[in-house]
Amino acid sequence: MLQTLIGAGIGAIISCFFYILARNRSRINYQTSNLKIIGNLSLNLPEDFEVTLSGERIESLYKSQIIIWNGGTTTINGSDIVKDDPLTVVFGPGTKIFNISVVGESREINKFNCRVSPSRENECQLNFDFWDKKDGVVLELLHTESPEQPKIKGTVKGLVNGIKSKGQVEYIKNQKKLKWKSVLLSLGVLLILTLILSIFIVSLSQSLQNITEKYSLLLGFTLTFIGLFSGFVIIVIVTFLSTVKKKYPRSIKFKE
């Protein structure tokens, strides 16, 4: 009876896991980061001191990175972007965008492009041919100070789950990943498998008639310890990873 319940429980968990992975969903995700180049120049500076960019006087200068990608499981076509409400990066009012660069992308065949809105200095419009799962880009924008973090707005046909912000991340100077995070995640998966294996061994040991009572007791204590230790480590890892911002897909490569 115990073995049946354990088997049914594990089967249900595996079925739910694969169902969640297999279901179709449409979503665009994005993350933002910013780097201050020049702060507020109006504080305690001589009146004749000024900084200009392209012949225009500026009081501040920032560089922002915006990572945008297909976070769903279905292909998003550029033709599905509604013309009256295009995909747009929007900074706070009063912000002026000077320059936009695509510093990273998954594939050139996606034909991604962006330009500053002709009617609003604090917005830039995005377009692409198509994005498969995990396709995306990294934009780098040079702009004046913004009173709020940039947001991505717009309407795409079939994008039921909408456009989702994944929060802020540190400014990316290169694409080196923190490998220790992957190690922790792998360790967590390994410990989960160890726990499942421990339960299976305990169930199997109960059915063996030739195991002595002493050995069975020792095995029980050993497996109980493994199970408790595994559970503790998994809780620590899950708690830690929940405080770490999810990174963009590895398929997005920075340009040389």
XYZ file of C-alpha atoms in Angstrom:
256
model
C 0.000 0.000 0.000
C 2.808 2.409 0.957
C 4.715 1.636 -2.238
C 1.563 2.251 -4.298
C 0.937 5.642 -2.672
C 4.568 6.708 -3.126
C 4.548 5.613 -6.761
C 1.273 7.420 -7.422
C 2.570 10.600 -5.765
C 5.830 10.608 -7.737
C 3.905 9.874 -10.946
C 1.526 12.787 -10.316
C 4.414 15.193 -9.650
C 6.235 14.115 -12.825
C 3.037 14.412 -14.880
C 2.361 17.942 -13.598
C 5.976 18.935 -14.262
C 5.898 17.803 -17.896
C 2.441 19.317 -18.406
C 3.688 22.722 -17.272
C 6.698 22.438 -19.577
C 4.642 21.331 -22.575
C 1.762 23.810 -22.434
C 1.735 26.664 -24.927
C 1.981 30.211 -23.671
C 2.895 33.579 -25.170
C 4.913 36.148 -23.274
C 7.542 38.848 -23.711
C 9.897 39.317 -20.758
C 12.346 42.108 -20.091
C 14.930 43.236 -17.537
C 16.539 46.638 -17.080
C 19.768 48.037 -15.677
C 21.340 51.480 -15.678
C 24.723 53.098 -15.262
C 25.202 56.747 -14.284
C 27.820 58.449 -16.430
C 27.224 62.063 -15.428
C 25.110 63.061 -12.440
C 23.301 66.314 -11.730
C 25.518 69.107 -13.099
C 23.451 71.906 -11.575
C 24.804 71.277 -8.064
C 27.724 73.395 -6.738
C 29.315 73.983 -10.138
C 30.469 77.234 -11.772
C 27.874 78.905 -13.957
C 30.129 78.737 -17.016
C 30.699 74.978 -16.618
C 28.708 72.886 -19.050
C 28.750 69.518 -20.782
C 27.410 69.148 -24.294
C 26.449 66.131 -26.376
C 25.977 66.560 -30.132
C 26.060 70.301 -29.568
C 23.321 70.205 -26.916
C 23.875 71.098 -23.275
C 23.005 68.281 -20.879
C 22.567 68.166 -17.096
C 22.927 64.383 -16.773
C 23.838 61.344 -18.821
C 22.915 57.699 -18.212
C 23.393 54.444 -20.053
C 20.634 51.856 -19.709
C 20.517 48.257 -20.834
C 17.211 46.608 -21.643
C 17.126 42.865 -22.227
C 14.015 41.714 -24.077
C 13.166 38.156 -25.035
C 10.416 35.698 -25.917
C 9.661 34.199 -22.520
C 6.882 31.955 -23.804
C 6.828 28.713 -25.748
C 5.233 29.908 -28.994
C 6.688 31.946 -31.845
C 5.929 35.691 -31.834
C 5.719 37.236 -35.309
C 6.522 40.879 -35.948
C 3.428 41.092 -38.129
C 1.343 40.474 -34.990
C 2.452 43.782 -33.442
C -0.530 46.136 -33.562
C 0.409 49.202 -35.632
C -1.671 51.586 -33.519
C 0.067 50.367 -30.326
C 3.608 49.242 -31.265
C 6.124 47.697 -28.893
C 7.744 50.707 -27.232
C 10.406 51.308 -24.578
C 9.121 54.189 -22.465
C 11.291 56.249 -20.097
C 9.952 58.780 -17.599
C 8.668 62.169 -18.758
C 11.358 64.730 -19.530
C 13.920 62.091 -20.501
C 15.674 62.393 -23.842
C 17.140 59.402 -25.682
C 20.300 60.266 -27.628
C 21.430 56.922 -28.993
C 20.296 53.281 -29.248
C 22.571 50.308 -29.898
C 21.846 46.599 -30.186
C 24.764 45.122 -28.205
C 23.473 41.566 -28.041
C 21.022 39.306 -29.815
C 20.137 35.664 -30.238
C 20.072 35.541 -34.052
C 20.516 38.103 -36.824
C 17.797 36.341 -38.822
C 15.261 37.796 -36.370
C 15.924 41.174 -38.087
C 15.373 43.222 -34.951
C 15.400 47.012 -35.272
C 14.581 49.995 -33.077
C 14.345 53.759 -33.445
C 13.521 56.780 -31.325
C 9.861 57.729 -31.639
C 9.467 60.682 -34.044
C 6.966 62.338 -31.690
C 8.358 61.502 -28.218
C 12.017 61.880 -27.172
C 11.609 59.502 -24.218
C 10.353 56.546 -26.268
C 11.793 54.146 -28.825
C 9.820 51.727 -30.962
C 10.811 48.077 -31.464
C 10.203 45.678 -34.313
C 11.398 42.280 -35.548
C 10.554 39.648 -38.123
C 9.935 36.833 -35.627
C 11.048 35.558 -32.229
C 11.095 31.863 -31.430
C 11.291 30.671 -27.833
C 14.174 32.420 -25.988
C 15.016 34.694 -28.928
C 15.751 38.253 -27.873
C 18.085 41.239 -27.799
C 20.065 43.495 -25.477
C 19.578 47.209 -26.094
C 21.922 49.898 -24.813
C 20.477 53.410 -24.669
C 22.219 56.696 -23.930
C 19.826 59.194 -22.332
C 19.321 61.910 -19.754
C 18.182 61.089 -16.232
C 14.795 59.384 -15.987
C 12.480 59.799 -12.974
C 11.433 56.153 -13.323
C 12.662 52.851 -14.708
C 11.931 52.233 -18.392
C 8.943 50.070 -19.243
C 7.940 48.182 -22.362
C 4.434 48.752 -23.578
C 2.451 47.749 -26.634
C -0.028 45.235 -27.974
C 0.784 41.979 -29.754
C -1.904 39.710 -31.138
C -2.131 36.432 -29.239
C 0.039 37.680 -26.386
C -2.455 36.657 -23.715
C 0.021 36.835 -20.830
C 1.237 40.240 -21.931
C 4.618 41.870 -21.370
C 6.215 40.984 -18.053
C 9.014 42.824 -16.248
C 11.576 40.579 -14.568
C 12.910 43.491 -12.526
C 16.299 45.149 -12.447
C 19.691 43.494 -12.768
C 23.236 44.738 -12.451
C 24.664 46.516 -15.471
C 26.162 43.823 -17.713
C 29.730 44.606 -18.682
C 30.246 41.166 -20.180
C 28.348 37.930 -20.579
C 30.172 35.864 -17.994
C 27.645 33.921 -15.981
C 27.928 33.256 -12.286
C 28.689 29.560 -12.582
C 28.235 28.914 -8.874
C 24.513 29.563 -9.232
C 24.304 26.774 -11.779
C 26.270 24.552 -9.416
C 23.811 25.236 -6.592
C 20.867 24.511 -8.849
C 22.464 21.254 -10.016
C 23.146 20.319 -6.392
C 19.500 20.928 -5.527
C 18.318 18.675 -8.351
C 20.798 16.006 -7.296
C 19.571 16.113 -3.712
C 15.947 15.818 -4.844
C 16.861 12.723 -6.819
C 18.737 11.390 -3.775
C 15.640 11.880 -1.631
C 13.420 10.081 -4.141
C 15.958 7.247 -4.347
C 16.077 7.027 -0.553
C 12.299 6.618 -0.357
C 12.470 3.915 -3.009
C 15.225 2.036 -1.144
C 13.288 2.165 2.125
C 10.215 0.786 0.392
C 12.278 -1.913 -1.265
C 14.019 -2.883 1.964
C 10.699 -3.498 3.680
C 9.865 -6.123 1.101
C 13.112 -8.046 1.479
C 12.791 -10.927 3.925
C 16.477 -11.710 4.358
C 17.498 -8.343 5.866
C 18.220 -8.539 9.566
C 16.418 -6.272 11.995
C 19.679 -4.585 13.008
C 20.681 -3.803 9.432
C 17.206 -2.606 8.597
C 17.252 -0.203 11.570
C 20.679 1.149 10.588
C 19.519 1.616 7.005
C 16.418 3.423 8.209
C 18.438 5.865 10.348
C 20.887 6.471 7.469
C 18.176 7.156 4.928
C 16.235 9.344 7.347
C 19.357 11.460 7.852
C 19.905 11.705 4.094
C 16.291 12.717 3.590
C 16.340 15.403 6.308
C 19.681 16.774 5.138
C 18.497 16.841 1.527
C 15.310 18.650 2.501
C 17.252 21.241 4.487
C 19.692 21.941 1.654
C 16.856 22.157 -0.884
C 15.001 24.697 1.289
C 18.165 26.813 1.591
C 18.783 26.682 -2.166
C 15.177 27.506 -3.088
C 15.135 30.404 -0.603
C 18.402 31.747 -2.007
C 17.403 31.414 -5.650
C 14.086 33.131 -4.962
C 16.027 36.294 -4.066
C 18.150 36.155 -7.230
C 16.840 37.765 -10.385
C 16.216 35.307 -13.139
C 18.747 35.809 -15.921
C 17.950 36.249 -19.569
C 18.322 33.193 -21.872
C 21.812 32.002 -22.734
C 20.823 32.096 -26.414
C 21.265 35.902 -26.361
C 24.907 36.568 -27.201
C 26.741 39.848 -26.796
C 28.413 41.230 -29.904
C 32.188 41.397 -30.007
